[in-house]
PDB file of N, CA and C in Angstrom:
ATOM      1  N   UNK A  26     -16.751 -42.791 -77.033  1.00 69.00           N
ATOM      2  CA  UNK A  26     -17.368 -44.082 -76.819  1.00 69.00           C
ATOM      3  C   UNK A  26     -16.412 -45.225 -77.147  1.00 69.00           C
ATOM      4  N   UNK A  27     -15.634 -45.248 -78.127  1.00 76.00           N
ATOM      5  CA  UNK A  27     -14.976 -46.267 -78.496  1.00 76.00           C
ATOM      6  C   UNK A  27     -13.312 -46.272 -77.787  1.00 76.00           C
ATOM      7  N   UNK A  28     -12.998 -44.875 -77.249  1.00 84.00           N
ATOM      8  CA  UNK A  28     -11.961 -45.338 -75.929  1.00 84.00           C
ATOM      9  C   UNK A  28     -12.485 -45.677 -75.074  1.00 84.00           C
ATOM     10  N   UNK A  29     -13.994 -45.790 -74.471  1.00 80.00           N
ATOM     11  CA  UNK A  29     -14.468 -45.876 -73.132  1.00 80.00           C
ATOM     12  C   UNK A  29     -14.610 -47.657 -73.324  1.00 80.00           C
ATOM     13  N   UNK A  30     -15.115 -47.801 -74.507  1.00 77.00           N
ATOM     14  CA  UNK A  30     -15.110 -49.488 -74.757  1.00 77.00           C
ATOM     15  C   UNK A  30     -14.037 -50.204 -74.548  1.00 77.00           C
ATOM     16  N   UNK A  31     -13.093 -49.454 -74.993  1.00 84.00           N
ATOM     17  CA  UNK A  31     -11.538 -50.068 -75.172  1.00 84.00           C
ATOM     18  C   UNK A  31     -10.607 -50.082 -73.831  1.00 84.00           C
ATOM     19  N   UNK A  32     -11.239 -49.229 -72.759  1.00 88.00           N
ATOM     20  CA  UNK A  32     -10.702 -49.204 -71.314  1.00 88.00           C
ATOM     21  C   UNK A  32     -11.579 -49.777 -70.371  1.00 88.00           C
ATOM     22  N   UNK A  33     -13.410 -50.648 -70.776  1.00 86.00           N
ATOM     23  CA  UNK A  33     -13.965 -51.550 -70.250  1.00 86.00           C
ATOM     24  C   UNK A  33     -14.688 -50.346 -69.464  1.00 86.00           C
ATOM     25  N   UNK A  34     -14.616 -49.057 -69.701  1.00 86.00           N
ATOM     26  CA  UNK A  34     -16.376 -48.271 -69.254  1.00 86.00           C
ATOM     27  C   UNK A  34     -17.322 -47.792 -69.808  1.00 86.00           C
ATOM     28  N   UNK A  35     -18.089 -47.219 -68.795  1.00 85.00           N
ATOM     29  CA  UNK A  35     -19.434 -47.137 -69.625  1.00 85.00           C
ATOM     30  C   UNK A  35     -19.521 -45.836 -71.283  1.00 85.00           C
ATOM     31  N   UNK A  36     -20.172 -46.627 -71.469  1.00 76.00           N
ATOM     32  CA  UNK A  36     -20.503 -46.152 -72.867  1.00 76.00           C
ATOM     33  C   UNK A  36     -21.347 -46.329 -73.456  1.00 76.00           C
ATOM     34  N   UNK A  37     -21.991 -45.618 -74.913  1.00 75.00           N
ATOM     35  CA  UNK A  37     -22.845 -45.842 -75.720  1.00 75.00           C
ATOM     36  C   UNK A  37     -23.024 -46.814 -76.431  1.00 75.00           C
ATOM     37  N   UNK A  38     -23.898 -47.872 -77.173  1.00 76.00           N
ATOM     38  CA  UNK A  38     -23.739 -48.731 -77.763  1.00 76.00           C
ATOM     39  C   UNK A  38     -23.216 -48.138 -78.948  1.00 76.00           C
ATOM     40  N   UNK A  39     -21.974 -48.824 -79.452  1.00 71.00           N
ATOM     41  CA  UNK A  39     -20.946 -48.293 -80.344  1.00 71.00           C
ATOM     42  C   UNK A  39     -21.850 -48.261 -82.016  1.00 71.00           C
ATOM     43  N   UNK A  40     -22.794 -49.254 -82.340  1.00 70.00           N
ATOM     44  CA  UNK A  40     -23.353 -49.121 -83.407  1.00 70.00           C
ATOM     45  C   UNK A  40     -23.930 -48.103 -83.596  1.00 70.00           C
ATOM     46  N   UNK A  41     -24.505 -47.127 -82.818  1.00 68.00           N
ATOM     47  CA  UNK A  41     -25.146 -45.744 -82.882  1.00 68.00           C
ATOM     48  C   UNK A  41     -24.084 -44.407 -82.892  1.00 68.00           C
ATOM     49  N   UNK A  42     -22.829 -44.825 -82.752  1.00 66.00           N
ATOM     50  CA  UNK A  42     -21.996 -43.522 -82.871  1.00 66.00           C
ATOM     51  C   UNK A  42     -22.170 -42.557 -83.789  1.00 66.00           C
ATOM     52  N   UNK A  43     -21.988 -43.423 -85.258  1.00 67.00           N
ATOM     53  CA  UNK A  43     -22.353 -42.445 -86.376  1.00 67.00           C
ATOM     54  C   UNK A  43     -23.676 -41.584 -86.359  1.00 67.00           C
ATOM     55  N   UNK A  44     -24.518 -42.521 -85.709  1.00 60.00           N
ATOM     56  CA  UNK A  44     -25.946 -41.536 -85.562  1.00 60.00           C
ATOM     57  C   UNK A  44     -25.906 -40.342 -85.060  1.00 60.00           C
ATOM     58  N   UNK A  45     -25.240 -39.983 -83.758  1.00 65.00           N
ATOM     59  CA  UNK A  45     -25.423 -39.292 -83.321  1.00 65.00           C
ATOM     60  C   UNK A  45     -24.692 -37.405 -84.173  1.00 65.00           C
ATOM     61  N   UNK A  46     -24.040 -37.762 -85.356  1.00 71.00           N
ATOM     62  CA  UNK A  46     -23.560 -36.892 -86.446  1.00 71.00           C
ATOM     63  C   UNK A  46     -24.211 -37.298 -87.375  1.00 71.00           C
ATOM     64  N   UNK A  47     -25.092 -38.068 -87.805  1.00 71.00           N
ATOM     65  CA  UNK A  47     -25.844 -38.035 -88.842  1.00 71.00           C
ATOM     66  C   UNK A  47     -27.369 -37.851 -88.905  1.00 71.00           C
ATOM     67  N   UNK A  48     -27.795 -36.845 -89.018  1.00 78.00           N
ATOM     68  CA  UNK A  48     -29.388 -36.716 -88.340  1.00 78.00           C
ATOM     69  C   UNK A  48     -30.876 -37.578 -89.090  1.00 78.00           C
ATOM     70  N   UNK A  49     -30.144 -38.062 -90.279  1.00 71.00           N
ATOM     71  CA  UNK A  49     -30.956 -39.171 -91.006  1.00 71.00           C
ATOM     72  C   UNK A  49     -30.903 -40.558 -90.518  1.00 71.00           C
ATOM     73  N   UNK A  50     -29.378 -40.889 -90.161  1.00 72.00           N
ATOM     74  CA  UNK A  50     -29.277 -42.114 -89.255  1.00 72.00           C
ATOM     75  C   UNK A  50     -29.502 -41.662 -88.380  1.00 72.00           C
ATOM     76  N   UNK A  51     -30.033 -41.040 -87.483  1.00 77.00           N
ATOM     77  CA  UNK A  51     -30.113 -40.668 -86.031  1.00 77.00           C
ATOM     78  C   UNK A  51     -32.160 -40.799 -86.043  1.00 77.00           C
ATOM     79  N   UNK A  52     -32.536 -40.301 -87.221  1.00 81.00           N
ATOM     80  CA  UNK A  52     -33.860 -40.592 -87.419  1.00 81.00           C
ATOM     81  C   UNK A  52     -33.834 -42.142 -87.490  1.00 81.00           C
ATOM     82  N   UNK A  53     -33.687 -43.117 -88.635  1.00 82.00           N
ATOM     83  CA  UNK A  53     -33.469 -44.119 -88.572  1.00 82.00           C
ATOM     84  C   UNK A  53     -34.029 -44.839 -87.363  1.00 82.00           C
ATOM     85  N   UNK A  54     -32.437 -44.503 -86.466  1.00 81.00           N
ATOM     86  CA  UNK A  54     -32.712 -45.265 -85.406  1.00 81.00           C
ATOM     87  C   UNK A  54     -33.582 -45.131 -84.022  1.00 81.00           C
ATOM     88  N   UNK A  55     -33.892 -43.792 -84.521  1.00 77.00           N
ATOM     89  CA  UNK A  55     -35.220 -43.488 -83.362  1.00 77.00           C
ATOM     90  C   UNK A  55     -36.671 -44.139 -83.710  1.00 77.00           C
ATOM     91  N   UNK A  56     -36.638 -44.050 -85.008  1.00 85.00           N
ATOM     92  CA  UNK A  56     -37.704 -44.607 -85.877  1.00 85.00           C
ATOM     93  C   UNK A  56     -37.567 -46.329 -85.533  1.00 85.00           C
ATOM     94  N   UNK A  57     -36.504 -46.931 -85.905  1.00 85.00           N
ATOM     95  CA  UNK A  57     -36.745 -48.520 -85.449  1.00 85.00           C
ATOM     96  C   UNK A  57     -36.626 -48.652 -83.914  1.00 85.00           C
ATOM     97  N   UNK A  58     -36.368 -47.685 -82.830  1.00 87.00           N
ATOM     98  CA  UNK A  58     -37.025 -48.289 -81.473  1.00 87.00           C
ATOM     99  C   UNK A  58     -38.483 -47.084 -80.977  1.00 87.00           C
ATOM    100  N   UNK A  59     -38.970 -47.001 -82.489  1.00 92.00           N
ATOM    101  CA  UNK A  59     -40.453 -47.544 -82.293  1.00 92.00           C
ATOM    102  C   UNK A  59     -41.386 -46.117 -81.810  1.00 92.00           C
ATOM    103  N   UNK A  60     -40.277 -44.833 -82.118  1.00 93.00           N
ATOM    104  CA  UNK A  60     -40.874 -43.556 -81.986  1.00 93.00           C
ATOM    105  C   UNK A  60     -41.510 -42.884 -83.484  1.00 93.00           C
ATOM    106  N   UNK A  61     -42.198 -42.410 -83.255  1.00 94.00           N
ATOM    107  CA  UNK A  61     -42.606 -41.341 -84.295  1.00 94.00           C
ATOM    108  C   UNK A  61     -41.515 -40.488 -85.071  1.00 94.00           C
ATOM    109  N   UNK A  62     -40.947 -39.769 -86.310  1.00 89.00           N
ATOM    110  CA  UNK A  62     -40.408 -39.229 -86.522  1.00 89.00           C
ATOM    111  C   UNK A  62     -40.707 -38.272 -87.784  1.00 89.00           C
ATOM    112  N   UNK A  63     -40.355 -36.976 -88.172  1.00 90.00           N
ATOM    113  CA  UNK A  63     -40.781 -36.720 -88.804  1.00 90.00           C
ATOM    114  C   UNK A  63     -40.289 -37.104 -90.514  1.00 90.00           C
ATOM    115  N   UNK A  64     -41.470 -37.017 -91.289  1.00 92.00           N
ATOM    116  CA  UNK A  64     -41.070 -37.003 -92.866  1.00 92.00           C
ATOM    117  C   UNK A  64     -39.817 -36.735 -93.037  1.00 92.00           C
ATOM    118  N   UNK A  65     -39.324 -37.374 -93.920  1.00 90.00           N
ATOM    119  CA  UNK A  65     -37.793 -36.653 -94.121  1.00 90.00           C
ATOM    120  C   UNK A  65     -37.623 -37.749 -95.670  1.00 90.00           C
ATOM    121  N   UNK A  66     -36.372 -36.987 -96.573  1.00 93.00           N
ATOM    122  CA  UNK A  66     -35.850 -37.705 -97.692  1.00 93.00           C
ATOM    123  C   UNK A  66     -34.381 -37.201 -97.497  1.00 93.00           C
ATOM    124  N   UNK A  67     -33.552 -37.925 -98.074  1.00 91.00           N
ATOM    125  CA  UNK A  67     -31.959 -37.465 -98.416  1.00 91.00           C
ATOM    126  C   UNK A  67     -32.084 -36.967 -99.692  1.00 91.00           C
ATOM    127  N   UNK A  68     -31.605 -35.648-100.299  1.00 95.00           N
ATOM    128  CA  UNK A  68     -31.874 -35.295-101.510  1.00 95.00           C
ATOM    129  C   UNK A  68     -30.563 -34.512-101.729  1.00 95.00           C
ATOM    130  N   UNK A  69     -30.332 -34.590-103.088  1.00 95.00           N
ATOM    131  CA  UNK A  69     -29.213 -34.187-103.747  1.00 95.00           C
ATOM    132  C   UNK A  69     -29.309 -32.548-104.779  1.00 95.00           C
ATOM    133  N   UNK A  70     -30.922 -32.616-105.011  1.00 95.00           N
ATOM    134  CA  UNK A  70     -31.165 -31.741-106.488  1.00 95.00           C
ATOM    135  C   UNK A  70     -32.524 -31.026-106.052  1.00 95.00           C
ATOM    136  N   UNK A  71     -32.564 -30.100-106.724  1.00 95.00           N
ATOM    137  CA  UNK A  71     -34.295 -29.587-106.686  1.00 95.00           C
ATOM    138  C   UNK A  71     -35.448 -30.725-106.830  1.00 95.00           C
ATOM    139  N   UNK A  72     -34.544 -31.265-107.594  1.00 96.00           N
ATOM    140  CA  UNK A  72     -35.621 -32.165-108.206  1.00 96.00           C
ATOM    141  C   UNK A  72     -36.149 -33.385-107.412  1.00 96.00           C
ATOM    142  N   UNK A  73     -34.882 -33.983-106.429  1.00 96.00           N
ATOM    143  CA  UNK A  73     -35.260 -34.544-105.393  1.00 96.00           C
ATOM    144  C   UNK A  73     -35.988 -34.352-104.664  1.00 96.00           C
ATOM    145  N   UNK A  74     -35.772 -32.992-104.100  1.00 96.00           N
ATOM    146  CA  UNK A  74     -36.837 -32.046-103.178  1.00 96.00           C
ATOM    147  C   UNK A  74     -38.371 -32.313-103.698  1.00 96.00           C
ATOM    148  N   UNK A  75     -38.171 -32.155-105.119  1.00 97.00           N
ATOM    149  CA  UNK A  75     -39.873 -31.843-105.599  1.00 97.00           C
ATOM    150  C   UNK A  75     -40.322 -33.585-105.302  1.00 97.00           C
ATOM    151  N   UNK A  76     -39.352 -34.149-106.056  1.00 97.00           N
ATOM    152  CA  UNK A  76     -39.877 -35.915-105.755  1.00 97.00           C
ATOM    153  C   UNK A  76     -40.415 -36.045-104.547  1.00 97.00           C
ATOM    154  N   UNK A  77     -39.391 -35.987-103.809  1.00 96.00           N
ATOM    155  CA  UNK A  77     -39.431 -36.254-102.119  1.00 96.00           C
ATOM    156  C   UNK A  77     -40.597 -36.121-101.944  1.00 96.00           C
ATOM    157  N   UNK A  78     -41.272 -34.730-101.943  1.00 96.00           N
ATOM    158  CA  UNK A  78     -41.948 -34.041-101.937  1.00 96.00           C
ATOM    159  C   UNK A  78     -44.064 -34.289-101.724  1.00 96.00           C
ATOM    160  N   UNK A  79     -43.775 -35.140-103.365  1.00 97.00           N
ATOM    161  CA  UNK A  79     -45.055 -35.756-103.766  1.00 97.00           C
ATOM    162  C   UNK A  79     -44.894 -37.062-103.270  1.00 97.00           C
ATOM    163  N   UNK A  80     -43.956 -37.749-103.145  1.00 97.00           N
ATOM    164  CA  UNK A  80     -43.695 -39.088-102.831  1.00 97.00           C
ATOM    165  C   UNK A  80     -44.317 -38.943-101.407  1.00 97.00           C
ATOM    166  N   UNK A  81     -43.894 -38.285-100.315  1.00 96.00           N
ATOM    167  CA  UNK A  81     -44.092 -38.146 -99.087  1.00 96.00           C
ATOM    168  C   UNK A  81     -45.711 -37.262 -98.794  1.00 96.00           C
ATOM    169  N   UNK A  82     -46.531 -36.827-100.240  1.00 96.00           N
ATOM    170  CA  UNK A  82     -47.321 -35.826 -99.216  1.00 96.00           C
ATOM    171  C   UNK A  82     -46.791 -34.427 -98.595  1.00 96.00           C
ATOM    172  N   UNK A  83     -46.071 -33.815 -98.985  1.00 96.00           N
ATOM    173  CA  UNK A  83     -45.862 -33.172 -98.228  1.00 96.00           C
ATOM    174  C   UNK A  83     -45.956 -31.498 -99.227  1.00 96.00           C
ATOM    175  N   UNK A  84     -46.080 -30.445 -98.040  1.00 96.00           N
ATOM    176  CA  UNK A  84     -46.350 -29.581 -99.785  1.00 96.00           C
ATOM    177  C   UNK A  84     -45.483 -28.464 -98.222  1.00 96.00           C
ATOM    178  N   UNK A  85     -45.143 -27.392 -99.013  1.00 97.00           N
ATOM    179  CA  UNK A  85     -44.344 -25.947 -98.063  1.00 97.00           C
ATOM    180  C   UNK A  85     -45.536 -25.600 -96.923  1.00 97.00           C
ATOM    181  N   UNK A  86     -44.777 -25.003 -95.780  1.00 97.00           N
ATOM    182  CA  UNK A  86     -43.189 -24.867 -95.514  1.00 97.00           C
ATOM    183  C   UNK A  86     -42.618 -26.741 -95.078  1.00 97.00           C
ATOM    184  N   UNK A  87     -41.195 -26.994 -95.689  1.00 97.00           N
ATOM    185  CA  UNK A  87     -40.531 -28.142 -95.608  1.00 97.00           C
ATOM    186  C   UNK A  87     -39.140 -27.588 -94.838  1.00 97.00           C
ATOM    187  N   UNK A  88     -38.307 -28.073 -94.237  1.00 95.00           N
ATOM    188  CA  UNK A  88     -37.211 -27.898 -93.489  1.00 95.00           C
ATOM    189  C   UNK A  88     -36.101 -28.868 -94.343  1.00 95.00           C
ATOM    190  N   UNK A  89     -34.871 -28.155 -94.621  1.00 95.00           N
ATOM    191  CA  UNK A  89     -33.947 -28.947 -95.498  1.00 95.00           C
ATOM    192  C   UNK A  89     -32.876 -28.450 -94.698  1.00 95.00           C
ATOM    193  N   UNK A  90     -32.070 -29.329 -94.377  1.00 90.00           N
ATOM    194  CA  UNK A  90     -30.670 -29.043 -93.496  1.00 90.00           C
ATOM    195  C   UNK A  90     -29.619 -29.739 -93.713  1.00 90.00           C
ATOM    196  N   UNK A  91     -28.809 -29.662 -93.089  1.00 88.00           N
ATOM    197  CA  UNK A  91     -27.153 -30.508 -93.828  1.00 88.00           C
ATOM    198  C   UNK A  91     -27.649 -32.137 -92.610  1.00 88.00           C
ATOM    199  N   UNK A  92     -26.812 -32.976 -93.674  1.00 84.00           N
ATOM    200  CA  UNK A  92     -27.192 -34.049 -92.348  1.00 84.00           C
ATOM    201  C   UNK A  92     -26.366 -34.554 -90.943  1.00 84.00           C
ATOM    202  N   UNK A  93     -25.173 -33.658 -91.534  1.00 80.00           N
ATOM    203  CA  UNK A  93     -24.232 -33.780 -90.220  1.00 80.00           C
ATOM    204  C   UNK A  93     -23.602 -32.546 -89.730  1.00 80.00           C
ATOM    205  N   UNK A  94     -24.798 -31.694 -89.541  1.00 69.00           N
ATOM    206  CA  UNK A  94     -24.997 -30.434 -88.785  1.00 69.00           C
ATOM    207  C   UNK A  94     -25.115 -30.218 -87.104  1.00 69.00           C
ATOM    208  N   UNK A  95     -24.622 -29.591 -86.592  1.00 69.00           N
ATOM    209  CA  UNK A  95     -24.760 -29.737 -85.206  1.00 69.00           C
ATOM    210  C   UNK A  95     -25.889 -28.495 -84.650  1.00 69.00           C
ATOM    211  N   UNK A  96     -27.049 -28.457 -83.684  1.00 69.00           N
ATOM    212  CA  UNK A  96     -28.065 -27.844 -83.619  1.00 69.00           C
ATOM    213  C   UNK A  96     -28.438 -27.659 -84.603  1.00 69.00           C
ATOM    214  N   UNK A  97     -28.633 -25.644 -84.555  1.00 73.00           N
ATOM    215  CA  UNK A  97     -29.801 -25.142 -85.919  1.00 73.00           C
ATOM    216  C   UNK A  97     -28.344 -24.681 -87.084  1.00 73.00           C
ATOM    217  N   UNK A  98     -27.409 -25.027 -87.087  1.00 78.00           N
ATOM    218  CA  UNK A  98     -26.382 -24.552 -88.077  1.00 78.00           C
ATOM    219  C   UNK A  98     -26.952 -25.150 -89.519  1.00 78.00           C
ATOM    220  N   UNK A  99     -27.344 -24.368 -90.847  1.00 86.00           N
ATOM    221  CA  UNK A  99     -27.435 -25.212 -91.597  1.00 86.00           C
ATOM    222  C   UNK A  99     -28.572 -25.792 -91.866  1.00 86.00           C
ATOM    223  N   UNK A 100     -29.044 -25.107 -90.952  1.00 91.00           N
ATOM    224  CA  UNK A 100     -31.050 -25.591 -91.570  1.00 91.00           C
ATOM    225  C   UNK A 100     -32.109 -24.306 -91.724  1.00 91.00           C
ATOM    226  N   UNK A 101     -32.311 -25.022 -92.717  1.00 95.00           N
ATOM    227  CA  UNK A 101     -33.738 -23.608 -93.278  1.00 95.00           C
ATOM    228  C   UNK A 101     -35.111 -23.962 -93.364  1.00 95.00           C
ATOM    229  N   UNK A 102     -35.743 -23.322 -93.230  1.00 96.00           N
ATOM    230  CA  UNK A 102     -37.119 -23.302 -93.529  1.00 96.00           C
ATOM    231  C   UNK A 102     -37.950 -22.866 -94.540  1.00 96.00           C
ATOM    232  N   UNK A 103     -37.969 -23.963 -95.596  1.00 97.00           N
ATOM    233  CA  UNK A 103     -38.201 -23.644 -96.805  1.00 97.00           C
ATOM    234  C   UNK A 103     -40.258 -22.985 -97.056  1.00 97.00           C
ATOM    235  N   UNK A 104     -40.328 -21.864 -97.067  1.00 98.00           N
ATOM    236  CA  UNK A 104     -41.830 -21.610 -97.456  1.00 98.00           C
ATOM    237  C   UNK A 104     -42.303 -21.442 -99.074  1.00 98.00           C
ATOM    238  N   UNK A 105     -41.416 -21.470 -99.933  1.00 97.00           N
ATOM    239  CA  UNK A 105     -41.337 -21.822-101.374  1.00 97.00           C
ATOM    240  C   UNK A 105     -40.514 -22.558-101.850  1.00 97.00           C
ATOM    241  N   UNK A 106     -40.629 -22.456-103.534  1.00 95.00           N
ATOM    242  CA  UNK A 106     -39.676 -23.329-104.180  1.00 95.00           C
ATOM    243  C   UNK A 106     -38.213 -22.434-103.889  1.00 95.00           C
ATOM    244  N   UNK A 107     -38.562 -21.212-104.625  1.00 97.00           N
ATOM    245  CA  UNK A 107     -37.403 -20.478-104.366  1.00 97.00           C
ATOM    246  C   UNK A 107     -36.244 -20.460-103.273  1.00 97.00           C
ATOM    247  N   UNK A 108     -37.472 -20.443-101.666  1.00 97.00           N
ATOM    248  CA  UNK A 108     -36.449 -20.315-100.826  1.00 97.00           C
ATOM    249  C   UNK A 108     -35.908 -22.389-100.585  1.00 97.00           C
ATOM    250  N   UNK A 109     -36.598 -23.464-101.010  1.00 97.00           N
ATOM    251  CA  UNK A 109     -35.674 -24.252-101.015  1.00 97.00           C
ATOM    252  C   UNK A 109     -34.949 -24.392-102.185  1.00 97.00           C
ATOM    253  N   UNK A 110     -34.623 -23.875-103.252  1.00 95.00           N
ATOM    254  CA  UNK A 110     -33.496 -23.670-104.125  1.00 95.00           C
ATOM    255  C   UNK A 110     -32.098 -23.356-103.483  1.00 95.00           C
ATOM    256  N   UNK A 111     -32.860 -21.774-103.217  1.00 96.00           N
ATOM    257  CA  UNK A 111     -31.442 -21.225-102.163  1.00 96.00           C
ATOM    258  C   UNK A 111     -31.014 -22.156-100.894  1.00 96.00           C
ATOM    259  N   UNK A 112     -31.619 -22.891-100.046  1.00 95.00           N
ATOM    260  CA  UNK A 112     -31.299 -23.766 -99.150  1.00 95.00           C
ATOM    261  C   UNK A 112     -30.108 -24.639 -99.779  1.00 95.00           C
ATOM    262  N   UNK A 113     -31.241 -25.498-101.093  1.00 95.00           N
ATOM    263  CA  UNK A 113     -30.507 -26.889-101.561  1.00 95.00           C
ATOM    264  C   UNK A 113     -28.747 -26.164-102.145  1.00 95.00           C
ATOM    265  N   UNK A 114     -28.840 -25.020-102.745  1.00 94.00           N
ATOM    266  CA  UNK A 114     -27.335 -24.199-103.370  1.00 94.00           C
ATOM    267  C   UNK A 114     -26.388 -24.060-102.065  1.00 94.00           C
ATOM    268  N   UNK A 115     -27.183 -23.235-100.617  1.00 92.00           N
ATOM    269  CA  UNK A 115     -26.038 -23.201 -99.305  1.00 92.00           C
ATOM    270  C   UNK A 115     -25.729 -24.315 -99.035  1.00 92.00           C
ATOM    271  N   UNK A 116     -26.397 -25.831 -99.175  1.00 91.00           N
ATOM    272  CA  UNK A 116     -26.439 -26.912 -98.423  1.00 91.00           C
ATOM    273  C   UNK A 116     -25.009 -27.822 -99.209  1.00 91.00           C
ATOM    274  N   UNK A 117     -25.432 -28.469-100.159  1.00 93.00           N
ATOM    275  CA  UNK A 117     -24.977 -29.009-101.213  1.00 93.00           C
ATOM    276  C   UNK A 117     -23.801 -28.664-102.184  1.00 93.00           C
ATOM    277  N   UNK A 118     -22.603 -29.433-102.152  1.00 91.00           N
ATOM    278  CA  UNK A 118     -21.500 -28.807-102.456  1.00 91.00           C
ATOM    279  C   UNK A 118     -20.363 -28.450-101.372  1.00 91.00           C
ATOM    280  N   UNK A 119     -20.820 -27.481-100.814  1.00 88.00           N
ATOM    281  CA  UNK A 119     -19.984 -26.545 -99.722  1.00 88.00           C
ATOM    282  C   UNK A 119     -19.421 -27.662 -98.617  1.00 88.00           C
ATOM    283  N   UNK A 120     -18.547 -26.963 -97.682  1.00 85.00           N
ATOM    284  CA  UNK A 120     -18.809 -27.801 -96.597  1.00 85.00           C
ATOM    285  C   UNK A 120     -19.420 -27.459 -95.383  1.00 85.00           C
ATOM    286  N   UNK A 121     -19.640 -28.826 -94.601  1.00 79.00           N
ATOM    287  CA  UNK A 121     -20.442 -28.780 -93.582  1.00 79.00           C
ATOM    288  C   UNK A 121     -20.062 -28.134 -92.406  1.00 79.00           C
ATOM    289  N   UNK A 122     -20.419 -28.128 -91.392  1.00 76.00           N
ATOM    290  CA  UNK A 122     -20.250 -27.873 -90.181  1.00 76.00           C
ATOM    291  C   UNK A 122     -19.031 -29.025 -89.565  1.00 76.00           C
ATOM    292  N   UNK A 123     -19.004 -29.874 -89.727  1.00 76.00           N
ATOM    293  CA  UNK A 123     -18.212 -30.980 -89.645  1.00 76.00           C
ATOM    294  C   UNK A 123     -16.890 -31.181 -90.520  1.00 76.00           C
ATOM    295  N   UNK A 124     -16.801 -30.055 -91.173  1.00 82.00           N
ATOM    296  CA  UNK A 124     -15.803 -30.054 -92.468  1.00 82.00           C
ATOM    297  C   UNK A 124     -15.715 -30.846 -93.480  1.00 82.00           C
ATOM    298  N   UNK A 125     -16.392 -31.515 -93.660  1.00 82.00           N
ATOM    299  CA  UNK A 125     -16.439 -32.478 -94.869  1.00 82.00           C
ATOM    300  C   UNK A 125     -17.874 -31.710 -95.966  1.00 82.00           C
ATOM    301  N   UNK A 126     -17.446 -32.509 -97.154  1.00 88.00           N
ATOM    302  CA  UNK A 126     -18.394 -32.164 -98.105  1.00 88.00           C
ATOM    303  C   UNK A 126     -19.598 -32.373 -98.608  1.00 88.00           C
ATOM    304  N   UNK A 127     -20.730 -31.651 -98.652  1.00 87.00           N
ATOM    305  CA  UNK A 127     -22.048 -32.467 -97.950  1.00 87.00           C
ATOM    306  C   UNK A 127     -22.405 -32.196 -99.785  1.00 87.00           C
ATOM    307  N   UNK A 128     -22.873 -33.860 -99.560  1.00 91.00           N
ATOM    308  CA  UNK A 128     -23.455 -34.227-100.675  1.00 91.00           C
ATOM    309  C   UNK A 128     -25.437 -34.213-100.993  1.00 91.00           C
ATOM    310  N   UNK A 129     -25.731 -34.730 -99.601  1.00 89.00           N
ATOM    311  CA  UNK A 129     -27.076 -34.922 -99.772  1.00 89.00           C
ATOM    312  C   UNK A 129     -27.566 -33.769 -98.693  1.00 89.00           C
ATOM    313  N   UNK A 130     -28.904 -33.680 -98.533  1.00 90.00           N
ATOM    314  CA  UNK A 130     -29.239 -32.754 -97.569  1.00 90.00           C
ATOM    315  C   UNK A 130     -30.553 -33.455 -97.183  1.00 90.00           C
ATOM    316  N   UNK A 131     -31.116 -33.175 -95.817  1.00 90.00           N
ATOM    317  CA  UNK A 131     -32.924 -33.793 -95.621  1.00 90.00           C
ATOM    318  C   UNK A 131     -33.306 -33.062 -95.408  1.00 90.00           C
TER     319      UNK A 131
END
């Protein structure tokens, strides 16, 4: 997008680039032009998870995935605490699909 800008063709609006690798900004911005989206938190810890959790209403099965994951790489389907423990441990820390080091997870 940003060589296609820079040679005067068509392209994406450049403020959404990052979205499209970040699936929290990518919610975001589906969410402010005015679609539905689902629950979601950025979380770092179990404990986030559990916050998130009550904060949002929300009780198992919850889905926790890396946020700059490409398709289903990296996302689980949490039906207990346990199995989002093990999620938040594969997620958090390691690196991503993208090679960088994923700090938060949704």
């Amino acid at each position: 997008d940003c060589v296609a800008s820079c040679l005067g063709l068509p392209h994406n609006i450049l403020d959404r680039v990052t979205a499209r690798r970040d699936k929290g900004m990518m919610k975001s911005a589906v969410e402010s032009a005015g679609l539905r989206i689902a629950k979601y938190a950025r979380v770092a810890s179990m404990q986030d998870v559990n916050d998130a959790m009550s904060r949002l209403s929300l009780c198992y099965p919850i889905v926790l995935k890396t946020p700059a994951g490409m398709s289903t790489t990296d996302v689980f389907i949490c039906s207990s605490n346990q199995e989002a423990i093990s999620a938040i441990t594969s997620i958090i820390g390691n690196t991503g699909p993208d090679g960088r080091r994923v700090e938060k997870a949704l």
